[in-house]
Amino acid sequence: MEAIYQFVKLDKSESLQEFAQKKLDKLENKYDWIVKAQVYFKKEEVQDPKGYICNIKLSAPGPQIFAESNENSFEAATSETIRDLERQLSKRKGQMKTHSN
């Protein structure tokens, strides 16, 4: 899966990118039909105490899958976003099985 990272009004962070990539790799291992991930990190100053936002769009068969989280850190936001995507992917996989029978 191709992953594209964008840091909105932030400096690029290799460690954050690696953290997200490890989580995306786990998703890809479980759902090998994911084509591409677009990952956005942004900081919203007005959203104290949270404001660390991660949103991810996945390209896969069918409609695009999207999730976004706003947490106390980028790592927490990434983890929560991935959990949300996992739920959606699991549901999509169930729908795909139904159609292929």
PDB file of N, CA and C in Angstrom:
ATOM      1  N   MET A   1       0.841  -1.174   0.000  1.00  0.00           N
ATOM      2  CA  MET A   1       0.000   0.000   0.000  1.00  0.00           C
ATOM      3  C   MET A   1       0.889   1.241   0.000  1.00  0.00           C
ATOM      4  N   GLU A   2       0.521   2.161  -0.836  1.00  0.00           N
ATOM      5  CA  GLU A   2       1.230   3.442  -0.881  1.00  0.00           C
ATOM      6  C   GLU A   2       0.669   4.327   0.240  1.00  0.00           C
ATOM      7  N   ALA A   3       1.556   4.967   0.993  1.00  0.00           N
ATOM      8  CA  ALA A   3       1.106   5.880   2.053  1.00  0.00           C
ATOM      9  C   ALA A   3       1.679   7.271   1.795  1.00  0.00           C
ATOM     10  N   ILE A   4       0.809   8.258   1.846  1.00  0.00           N
ATOM     11  CA  ILE A   4       1.204   9.647   1.636  1.00  0.00           C
ATOM     12  C   ILE A   4       0.946  10.397   2.936  1.00  0.00           C
ATOM     13  N   TYR A   5       1.969  11.084   3.412  1.00  0.00           N
ATOM     14  CA  TYR A   5       1.855  11.810   4.683  1.00  0.00           C
ATOM     15  C   TYR A   5       1.871  13.300   4.434  1.00  0.00           C
ATOM     16  N   GLN A   6       0.964  14.000   5.106  1.00  0.00           N
ATOM     17  CA  GLN A   6       0.954  15.455   5.021  1.00  0.00           C
ATOM     18  C   GLN A   6       0.895  16.034   6.423  1.00  0.00           C
ATOM     19  N   PHE A   7       1.763  16.991   6.658  1.00  0.00           N
ATOM     20  CA  PHE A   7       1.805  17.678   7.939  1.00  0.00           C
ATOM     21  C   PHE A   7       1.295  19.089   7.707  1.00  0.00           C
ATOM     22  N   VAL A   8       0.116  19.379   8.223  1.00  0.00           N
ATOM     23  CA  VAL A   8      -0.532  20.659   7.986  1.00  0.00           C
ATOM     24  C   VAL A   8      -0.080  21.644   9.062  1.00  0.00           C
ATOM     25  N   LYS A   9       0.614  22.695   8.631  1.00  0.00           N
ATOM     26  CA  LYS A   9       1.157  23.728   9.530  1.00  0.00           C
ATOM     27  C   LYS A   9       2.031  23.121  10.627  1.00  0.00           C
ATOM     28  N   LEU A  10       2.763  22.077  10.266  1.00  0.00           N
ATOM     29  CA  LEU A  10       3.656  21.380  11.199  1.00  0.00           C
ATOM     30  C   LEU A  10       4.946  21.036  10.488  1.00  0.00           C
ATOM     31  N   ASP A  11       6.007  20.857  11.279  1.00  0.00           N
ATOM     32  CA  ASP A  11       7.226  20.314  10.705  1.00  0.00           C
ATOM     33  C   ASP A  11       7.039  18.817  10.510  1.00  0.00           C
ATOM     34  N   LYS A  12       7.625  18.297   9.455  1.00  0.00           N
ATOM     35  CA  LYS A  12       7.557  16.857   9.194  1.00  0.00           C
ATOM     36  C   LYS A  12       8.235  16.113  10.345  1.00  0.00           C
ATOM     37  N   SER A  13       7.623  15.012  10.766  1.00  0.00           N
ATOM     38  CA  SER A  13       8.173  14.204  11.855  1.00  0.00           C
ATOM     39  C   SER A  13       8.376  12.774  11.371  1.00  0.00           C
ATOM     40  N   GLU A  14       9.653  12.377  11.260  1.00  0.00           N
ATOM     41  CA  GLU A  14       9.962  11.004  10.821  1.00  0.00           C
ATOM     42  C   GLU A  14       9.422   9.984  11.824  1.00  0.00           C
ATOM     43  N   SER A  15       9.564  10.269  13.128  1.00  0.00           N
ATOM     44  CA  SER A  15       9.128   9.301  14.144  1.00  0.00           C
ATOM     45  C   SER A  15       7.613   9.123  14.109  1.00  0.00           C
ATOM     46  N   LEU A  16       6.884  10.200  13.895  1.00  0.00           N
ATOM     47  CA  LEU A  16       5.432  10.119  13.802  1.00  0.00           C
ATOM     48  C   LEU A  16       5.016   9.346  12.542  1.00  0.00           C
ATOM     49  N   GLN A  17       5.729   9.590  11.470  1.00  0.00           N
ATOM     50  CA  GLN A  17       5.462   8.883  10.213  1.00  0.00           C
ATOM     51  C   GLN A  17       5.712   7.379  10.391  1.00  0.00           C
ATOM     52  N   GLU A  18       6.815   7.031  11.059  1.00  0.00           N
ATOM     53  CA  GLU A  18       7.128   5.615  11.306  1.00  0.00           C
ATOM     54  C   GLU A  18       6.081   4.968  12.198  1.00  0.00           C
ATOM     55  N   PHE A  19       5.629   5.703  13.222  1.00  0.00           N
ATOM     56  CA  PHE A  19       4.593   5.207  14.135  1.00  0.00           C
ATOM     57  C   PHE A  19       3.319   4.869  13.353  1.00  0.00           C
ATOM     58  N   ALA A  20       2.893   5.798  12.506  1.00  0.00           N
ATOM     59  CA  ALA A  20       1.680   5.601  11.699  1.00  0.00           C
ATOM     60  C   ALA A  20       1.885   4.466  10.696  1.00  0.00           C
ATOM     61  N   GLN A  21       3.075   4.397  10.086  1.00  0.00           N
ATOM     62  CA  GLN A  21       3.351   3.367   9.080  1.00  0.00           C
ATOM     63  C   GLN A  21       3.255   1.966   9.676  1.00  0.00           C
ATOM     64  N   LYS A  22       3.769   1.796  10.903  1.00  0.00           N
ATOM     65  CA  LYS A  22       3.690   0.482  11.557  1.00  0.00           C
ATOM     66  C   LYS A  22       2.239   0.070  11.731  1.00  0.00           C
ATOM     67  N   LYS A  23       1.399   1.006  12.122  1.00  0.00           N
ATOM     68  CA  LYS A  23      -0.027   0.709  12.321  1.00  0.00           C
ATOM     69  C   LYS A  23      -0.707   0.426  10.978  1.00  0.00           C
ATOM     70  N   LEU A  24      -0.344   1.178   9.953  1.00  0.00           N
ATOM     71  CA  LEU A  24      -0.914   0.945   8.622  1.00  0.00           C
ATOM     72  C   LEU A  24      -0.468  -0.412   8.064  1.00  0.00           C
ATOM     73  N   ASP A  25       0.786  -0.790   8.341  1.00  0.00           N
ATOM     74  CA  ASP A  25       1.289  -2.090   7.878  1.00  0.00           C
ATOM     75  C   ASP A  25       0.454  -3.229   8.466  1.00  0.00           C
ATOM     76  N   LYS A  26       0.071  -3.090   9.747  1.00  0.00           N
ATOM     77  CA  LYS A  26      -0.759  -4.117  10.385  1.00  0.00           C
ATOM     78  C   LYS A  26      -2.116  -4.207   9.693  1.00  0.00           C
ATOM     79  N   LEU A  27      -2.679  -3.040   9.359  1.00  0.00           N
ATOM     80  CA  LEU A  27      -3.961  -3.041   8.634  1.00  0.00           C
ATOM     81  C   LEU A  27      -3.809  -3.711   7.278  1.00  0.00           C
ATOM     82  N   GLU A  28      -2.716  -3.382   6.589  1.00  0.00           N
ATOM     83  CA  GLU A  28      -2.496  -3.940   5.245  1.00  0.00           C
ATOM     84  C   GLU A  28      -2.317  -5.454   5.307  1.00  0.00           C
ATOM     85  N   ASN A  29      -1.655  -5.945   6.351  1.00  0.00           N
ATOM     86  CA  ASN A  29      -1.476  -7.394   6.494  1.00  0.00           C
ATOM     87  C   ASN A  29      -2.820  -8.096   6.648  1.00  0.00           C
ATOM     88  N   LYS A  30      -3.745  -7.445   7.322  1.00  0.00           N
ATOM     89  CA  LYS A  30      -5.062  -8.032   7.572  1.00  0.00           C
ATOM     90  C   LYS A  30      -6.015  -7.808   6.384  1.00  0.00           C
ATOM     91  N   TYR A  31      -5.873  -6.663   5.737  1.00  0.00           N
ATOM     92  CA  TYR A  31      -6.756  -6.294   4.616  1.00  0.00           C
ATOM     93  C   TYR A  31      -5.892  -5.951   3.411  1.00  0.00           C
ATOM     94  N   ASP A  32      -5.503  -6.966   2.646  1.00  0.00           N
ATOM     95  CA  ASP A  32      -4.526  -6.767   1.572  1.00  0.00           C
ATOM     96  C   ASP A  32      -5.088  -6.038   0.362  1.00  0.00           C
ATOM     97  N   TRP A  33      -6.360  -5.693   0.386  1.00  0.00           N
ATOM     98  CA  TRP A  33      -6.977  -4.988  -0.733  1.00  0.00           C
ATOM     99  C   TRP A  33      -6.956  -3.471  -0.568  1.00  0.00           C
ATOM    100  N   ILE A  34      -6.324  -2.982   0.498  1.00  0.00           N
ATOM    101  CA  ILE A  34      -6.166  -1.527   0.632  1.00  0.00           C
ATOM    102  C   ILE A  34      -5.121  -1.072  -0.378  1.00  0.00           C
ATOM    103  N   VAL A  35      -5.439  -0.051  -1.154  1.00  0.00           N
ATOM    104  CA  VAL A  35      -4.552   0.408  -2.216  1.00  0.00           C
ATOM    105  C   VAL A  35      -3.643   1.544  -1.742  1.00  0.00           C
ATOM    106  N   LYS A  36      -4.235   2.522  -1.055  1.00  0.00           N
ATOM    107  CA  LYS A  36      -3.479   3.723  -0.706  1.00  0.00           C
ATOM    108  C   LYS A  36      -4.012   4.318   0.590  1.00  0.00           C
ATOM    109  N   ALA A  37      -3.115   4.946   1.340  1.00  0.00           N
ATOM    110  CA  ALA A  37      -3.516   5.670   2.550  1.00  0.00           C
ATOM    111  C   ALA A  37      -3.014   7.109   2.444  1.00  0.00           C
ATOM    112  N   GLN A  38      -3.878   8.055   2.758  1.00  0.00           N
ATOM    113  CA  GLN A  38      -3.483   9.451   2.851  1.00  0.00           C
ATOM    114  C   GLN A  38      -3.629   9.842   4.310  1.00  0.00           C
ATOM    115  N   VAL A  39      -2.513  10.238   4.915  1.00  0.00           N
ATOM    116  CA  VAL A  39      -2.488  10.534   6.347  1.00  0.00           C
ATOM    117  C   VAL A  39      -2.202  12.018   6.545  1.00  0.00           C
ATOM    118  N   TYR A  40      -3.064  12.672   7.311  1.00  0.00           N
ATOM    119  CA  TYR A  40      -2.909  14.099   7.594  1.00  0.00           C
ATOM    120  C   TYR A  40      -2.740  14.293   9.092  1.00  0.00           C
ATOM    121  N   PHE A  41      -1.713  15.034   9.461  1.00  0.00           N
ATOM    122  CA  PHE A  41      -1.521  15.431  10.849  1.00  0.00           C
ATOM    123  C   PHE A  41      -1.680  16.938  10.920  1.00  0.00           C
ATOM    124  N   LYS A  42      -2.480  17.411  11.876  1.00  0.00           N
ATOM    125  CA  LYS A  42      -2.579  18.851  12.051  1.00  0.00           C
ATOM    126  C   LYS A  42      -2.827  19.191  13.511  1.00  0.00           C
ATOM    127  N   LYS A  43      -2.398  20.374  13.886  1.00  0.00           N
ATOM    128  CA  LYS A  43      -2.544  20.849  15.265  1.00  0.00           C
ATOM    129  C   LYS A  43      -3.516  22.006  15.260  1.00  0.00           C
ATOM    130  N   GLU A  44      -4.568  21.882  16.072  1.00  0.00           N
ATOM    131  CA  GLU A  44      -5.548  22.957  16.229  1.00  0.00           C
ATOM    132  C   GLU A  44      -5.330  23.606  17.584  1.00  0.00           C
ATOM    133  N   GLU A  45      -4.789  24.790  17.592  1.00  0.00           N
ATOM    134  CA  GLU A  45      -4.471  25.488  18.841  1.00  0.00           C
ATOM    135  C   GLU A  45      -5.717  25.782  19.672  1.00  0.00           C
ATOM    136  N   VAL A  46      -6.829  26.061  19.004  1.00  0.00           N
ATOM    137  CA  VAL A  46      -8.035  26.469  19.728  1.00  0.00           C
ATOM    138  C   VAL A  46      -8.713  25.303  20.453  1.00  0.00           C
ATOM    139  N   GLN A  47      -8.302  24.078  20.190  1.00  0.00           N
ATOM    140  CA  GLN A  47      -8.978  22.905  20.732  1.00  0.00           C
ATOM    141  C   GLN A  47      -8.354  22.397  22.038  1.00  0.00           C
ATOM    142  N   ASP A  48      -7.797  23.285  22.845  1.00  0.00           N
ATOM    143  CA  ASP A  48      -7.184  22.828  24.100  1.00  0.00           C
ATOM    144  C   ASP A  48      -8.203  22.095  24.951  1.00  0.00           C
ATOM    145  N   PRO A  49      -7.864  21.048  25.704  1.00  0.00           N
ATOM    146  CA  PRO A  49      -6.503  20.517  25.847  1.00  0.00           C
ATOM    147  C   PRO A  49      -6.116  19.562  24.733  1.00  0.00           C
ATOM    148  N   LYS A  50      -7.069  19.198  23.885  1.00  0.00           N
ATOM    149  CA  LYS A  50      -6.719  18.268  22.805  1.00  0.00           C
ATOM    150  C   LYS A  50      -6.128  19.059  21.646  1.00  0.00           C
ATOM    151  N   GLY A  51      -6.579  18.792  20.442  1.00  0.00           N
ATOM    152  CA  GLY A  51      -6.103  19.577  19.306  1.00  0.00           C
ATOM    153  C   GLY A  51      -5.074  18.898  18.441  1.00  0.00           C
ATOM    154  N   TYR A  52      -4.690  17.651  18.807  1.00  0.00           N
ATOM    155  CA  TYR A  52      -3.767  16.899  17.956  1.00  0.00           C
ATOM    156  C   TYR A  52      -4.629  16.007  17.069  1.00  0.00           C
ATOM    157  N   ILE A  53      -4.690  16.340  15.793  1.00  0.00           N
ATOM    158  CA  ILE A  53      -5.627  15.679  14.889  1.00  0.00           C
ATOM    159  C   ILE A  53      -4.893  14.823  13.864  1.00  0.00           C
ATOM    160  N   CYS A  54      -5.412  13.611  13.710  1.00  0.00           N
ATOM    161  CA  CYS A  54      -4.924  12.705  12.664  1.00  0.00           C
ATOM    162  C   CYS A  54      -6.132  12.266  11.874  1.00  0.00           C
ATOM    163  N   ASN A  55      -6.092  12.457  10.564  1.00  0.00           N
ATOM    164  CA  ASN A  55      -7.132  11.854   9.747  1.00  0.00           C
ATOM    165  C   ASN A  55      -6.490  11.052   8.634  1.00  0.00           C
ATOM    166  N   ILE A  56      -7.158   9.955   8.321  1.00  0.00           N
ATOM    167  CA  ILE A  56      -6.638   9.013   7.332  1.00  0.00           C
ATOM    168  C   ILE A  56      -7.758   8.646   6.362  1.00  0.00           C
ATOM    169  N   LYS A  57      -7.429   8.727   5.077  1.00  0.00           N
ATOM    170  CA  LYS A  57      -8.333   8.267   4.019  1.00  0.00           C
ATOM    171  C   LYS A  57      -7.696   7.035   3.400  1.00  0.00           C
ATOM    172  N   LEU A  58      -8.480   5.983   3.279  1.00  0.00           N
ATOM    173  CA  LEU A  58      -7.984   4.766   2.644  1.00  0.00           C
ATOM    174  C   LEU A  58      -8.676   4.571   1.306  1.00  0.00           C
ATOM    175  N   SER A  59      -7.898   4.273   0.291  1.00  0.00           N
ATOM    176  CA  SER A  59      -8.455   3.900  -1.009  1.00  0.00           C
ATOM    177  C   SER A  59      -8.492   2.385  -1.073  1.00  0.00           C
ATOM    178  N   ALA A  60      -9.677   1.860  -1.312  1.00  0.00           N
ATOM    179  CA  ALA A  60      -9.896   0.418  -1.385  1.00  0.00           C
ATOM    180  C   ALA A  60     -11.099   0.202  -2.298  1.00  0.00           C
ATOM    181  N   PRO A  61     -11.397  -1.052  -2.646  1.00  0.00           N
ATOM    182  CA  PRO A  61     -12.593  -1.279  -3.472  1.00  0.00           C
ATOM    183  C   PRO A  61     -13.837  -0.704  -2.790  1.00  0.00           C
ATOM    184  N   GLY A  62     -14.664  -0.027  -3.555  1.00  0.00           N
ATOM    185  CA  GLY A  62     -15.859   0.596  -2.984  1.00  0.00           C
ATOM    186  C   GLY A  62     -15.567   2.029  -2.559  1.00  0.00           C
ATOM    187  N   PRO A  63     -16.485   2.609  -1.791  1.00  0.00           N
ATOM    188  CA  PRO A  63     -16.295   4.003  -1.360  1.00  0.00           C
ATOM    189  C   PRO A  63     -15.044   4.161  -0.499  1.00  0.00           C
ATOM    190  N   GLN A  64     -14.474   5.364  -0.532  1.00  0.00           N
ATOM    191  CA  GLN A  64     -13.298   5.669   0.277  1.00  0.00           C
ATOM    192  C   GLN A  64     -13.633   5.503   1.759  1.00  0.00           C
ATOM    193  N   ILE A  65     -12.676   5.047   2.525  1.00  0.00           N
ATOM    194  CA  ILE A  65     -12.859   4.873   3.964  1.00  0.00           C
ATOM    195  C   ILE A  65     -12.107   6.004   4.654  1.00  0.00           C
ATOM    196  N   PHE A  66     -12.773   6.661   5.607  1.00  0.00           N
ATOM    197  CA  PHE A  66     -12.197   7.833   6.248  1.00  0.00           C
ATOM    198  C   PHE A  66     -12.422   7.781   7.749  1.00  0.00           C
ATOM    199  N   ALA A  67     -11.419   8.222   8.512  1.00  0.00           N
ATOM    200  CA  ALA A  67     -11.572   8.369   9.954  1.00  0.00           C
ATOM    201  C   ALA A  67     -10.696   9.523  10.422  1.00  0.00           C
ATOM    202  N   GLU A  68     -11.136  10.173  11.500  1.00  0.00           N
ATOM    203  CA  GLU A  68     -10.377  11.291  12.068  1.00  0.00           C
ATOM    204  C   GLU A  68     -10.528  11.265  13.577  1.00  0.00           C
ATOM    205  N   SER A  69      -9.450  11.583  14.282  1.00  0.00           N
ATOM    206  CA  SER A  69      -9.483  11.662  15.738  1.00  0.00           C
ATOM    207  C   SER A  69      -8.777  12.916  16.204  1.00  0.00           C
ATOM    208  N   ASN A  70      -9.250  13.423  17.335  1.00  0.00           N
ATOM    209  CA  ASN A  70      -8.687  14.605  17.977  1.00  0.00           C
ATOM    210  C   ASN A  70      -8.345  14.203  19.407  1.00  0.00           C
ATOM    211  N   GLU A  71      -7.049  14.115  19.701  1.00  0.00           N
ATOM    212  CA  GLU A  71      -6.614  13.609  21.006  1.00  0.00           C
ATOM    213  C   GLU A  71      -5.560  14.525  21.624  1.00  0.00           C
ATOM    214  N   ASN A  72      -4.976  14.058  22.756  1.00  0.00           N
ATOM    215  CA  ASN A  72      -3.966  14.840  23.483  1.00  0.00           C
ATOM    216  C   ASN A  72      -2.573  14.745  22.870  1.00  0.00           C
ATOM    217  N   SER A  73      -2.383  13.808  21.933  1.00  0.00           N
ATOM    218  CA  SER A  73      -1.094  13.671  21.246  1.00  0.00           C
ATOM    219  C   SER A  73      -1.362  13.094  19.863  1.00  0.00           C
ATOM    220  N   PHE A  74      -0.408  13.261  18.972  1.00  0.00           N
ATOM    221  CA  PHE A  74      -0.559  12.703  17.632  1.00  0.00           C
ATOM    222  C   PHE A  74      -0.596  11.170  17.676  1.00  0.00           C
ATOM    223  N   GLU A  75       0.186  10.576  18.582  1.00  0.00           N
ATOM    224  CA  GLU A  75       0.207   9.117  18.684  1.00  0.00           C
ATOM    225  C   GLU A  75      -1.170   8.591  19.106  1.00  0.00           C
ATOM    226  N   ALA A  76      -1.779   9.248  20.105  1.00  0.00           N
ATOM    227  CA  ALA A  76      -3.112   8.825  20.571  1.00  0.00           C
ATOM    228  C   ALA A  76      -4.143   9.015  19.458  1.00  0.00           C
ATOM    229  N   ALA A  77      -4.044  10.132  18.739  1.00  0.00           N
ATOM    230  CA  ALA A  77      -4.981  10.405  17.641  1.00  0.00           C
ATOM    231  C   ALA A  77      -4.806   9.373  16.524  1.00  0.00           C
ATOM    232  N   THR A  78      -3.557   9.028  16.212  1.00  0.00           N
ATOM    233  CA  THR A  78      -3.286   8.026  15.178  1.00  0.00           C
ATOM    234  C   THR A  78      -3.851   6.668  15.580  1.00  0.00           C
ATOM    235  N   SER A  79      -3.618   6.265  16.817  1.00  0.00           N
ATOM    236  CA  SER A  79      -4.113   4.976  17.308  1.00  0.00           C
ATOM    237  C   SER A  79      -5.635   4.911  17.245  1.00  0.00           C
ATOM    238  N   GLU A  80      -6.291   5.978  17.675  1.00  0.00           N
ATOM    239  CA  GLU A  80      -7.753   6.009  17.666  1.00  0.00           C
ATOM    240  C   GLU A  80      -8.288   5.988  16.231  1.00  0.00           C
ATOM    241  N   THR A  81      -7.642   6.732  15.339  1.00  0.00           N
ATOM    242  CA  THR A  81      -8.055   6.752  13.930  1.00  0.00           C
ATOM    243  C   THR A  81      -7.914   5.362  13.316  1.00  0.00           C
ATOM    244  N   ILE A  82      -6.815   4.683  13.603  1.00  0.00           N
ATOM    245  CA  ILE A  82      -6.584   3.332  13.076  1.00  0.00           C
ATOM    246  C   ILE A  82      -7.639   2.367  13.618  1.00  0.00           C
ATOM    247  N   ARG A  83      -7.991   2.496  14.908  1.00  0.00           N
ATOM    248  CA  ARG A  83      -9.040   1.632  15.482  1.00  0.00           C
ATOM    249  C   ARG A  83     -10.364   1.832  14.752  1.00  0.00           C
ATOM    250  N   ASP A  84     -10.679   3.078  14.454  1.00  0.00           N
ATOM    251  CA  ASP A  84     -11.914   3.395  13.734  1.00  0.00           C
ATOM    252  C   ASP A  84     -11.876   2.788  12.319  1.00  0.00           C
ATOM    253  N   LEU A  85     -10.741   2.931  11.648  1.00  0.00           N
ATOM    254  CA  LEU A  85     -10.589   2.347  10.301  1.00  0.00           C
ATOM    255  C   LEU A  85     -10.726   0.833  10.349  1.00  0.00           C
ATOM    256  N   GLU A  86     -10.154   0.232  11.384  1.00  0.00           N
ATOM    257  CA  GLU A  86     -10.227  -1.228  11.553  1.00  0.00           C
ATOM    258  C   GLU A  86     -11.691  -1.680  11.615  1.00  0.00           C
ATOM    259  N   ARG A  87     -12.521  -0.961  12.363  1.00  0.00           N
ATOM    260  CA  ARG A  87     -13.948  -1.299  12.449  1.00  0.00           C
ATOM    261  C   ARG A  87     -14.600  -1.200  11.066  1.00  0.00           C
ATOM    262  N   GLN A  88     -14.287  -0.125  10.349  1.00  0.00           N
ATOM    263  CA  GLN A  88     -14.880   0.065   9.022  1.00  0.00           C
ATOM    264  C   GLN A  88     -14.407  -1.004   8.028  1.00  0.00           C
ATOM    265  N   LEU A  89     -13.120  -1.339   8.098  1.00  0.00           N
ATOM    266  CA  LEU A  89     -12.568  -2.352   7.187  1.00  0.00           C
ATOM    267  C   LEU A  89     -13.172  -3.723   7.465  1.00  0.00           C
ATOM    268  N   SER A  90     -13.359  -4.033   8.734  1.00  0.00           N
ATOM    269  CA  SER A  90     -13.956  -5.306   9.115  1.00  0.00           C
ATOM    270  C   SER A  90     -15.377  -5.407   8.560  1.00  0.00           C
ATOM    271  N   LYS A  91     -16.111  -4.322   8.660  1.00  0.00           N
ATOM    272  CA  LYS A  91     -17.473  -4.264   8.128  1.00  0.00           C
ATOM    273  C   LYS A  91     -17.457  -4.423   6.602  1.00  0.00           C
ATOM    274  N   ARG A  92     -16.531  -3.710   5.939  1.00  0.00           N
ATOM    275  CA  ARG A  92     -16.415  -3.785   4.480  1.00  0.00           C
ATOM    276  C   ARG A  92     -16.066  -5.204   4.050  1.00  0.00           C
ATOM    277  N   LYS A  93     -15.159  -5.852   4.797  1.00  0.00           N
ATOM    278  CA  LYS A  93     -14.757  -7.213   4.457  1.00  0.00           C
ATOM    279  C   LYS A  93     -15.964  -8.148   4.526  1.00  0.00           C
ATOM    280  N   GLY A  94     -16.803  -7.969   5.535  1.00  0.00           N
ATOM    281  CA  GLY A  94     -18.021  -8.762   5.667  1.00  0.00           C
ATOM    282  C   GLY A  94     -18.951  -8.551   4.493  1.00  0.00           C
ATOM    283  N   GLN A  95     -19.056  -7.301   4.033  1.00  0.00           N
ATOM    284  CA  GLN A  95     -19.902  -7.001   2.883  1.00  0.00           C
ATOM    285  C   GLN A  95     -19.327  -7.611   1.604  1.00  0.00           C
ATOM    286  N   MET A  96     -18.003  -7.595   1.489  1.00  0.00           N
ATOM    287  CA  MET A  96     -17.360  -8.163   0.302  1.00  0.00           C
ATOM    288  C   MET A  96     -17.606  -9.665   0.227  1.00  0.00           C
ATOM    289  N   LYS A  97     -17.538 -10.351   1.373  1.00  0.00           N
ATOM    290  CA  LYS A  97     -17.785 -11.799   1.401  1.00  0.00           C
ATOM    291  C   LYS A  97     -19.208 -12.099   0.949  1.00  0.00           C
ATOM    292  N   THR A  98     -20.146 -11.285   1.393  1.00  0.00           N
ATOM    293  CA  THR A  98     -21.554 -11.459   1.028  1.00  0.00           C
ATOM    294  C   THR A  98     -21.737 -11.372  -0.472  1.00  0.00           C
ATOM    295  N   HIS A  99     -21.055 -10.427  -1.105  1.00  0.00           N
ATOM    296  CA  HIS A  99     -21.214 -10.213  -2.546  1.00  0.00           C
ATOM    297  C   HIS A  99     -20.520 -11.296  -3.374  1.00  0.00           C
ATOM    298  N   SER A 100     -19.468 -11.881  -2.863  1.00  0.00           N
ATOM    299  CA  SER A 100     -18.702 -12.836  -3.672  1.00  0.00           C
ATOM    300  C   SER A 100     -19.299 -14.237  -3.638  1.00  0.00           C
ATOM    301  N   ASN A 101     -20.247 -14.489  -2.743  1.00  0.00           N
ATOM    302  CA  ASN A 101     -20.851 -15.829  -2.671  1.00  0.00           C
ATOM    303  C   ASN A 101     -21.894 -16.041  -3.736  1.00  0.00           C
TER     304      ASN A 101
END
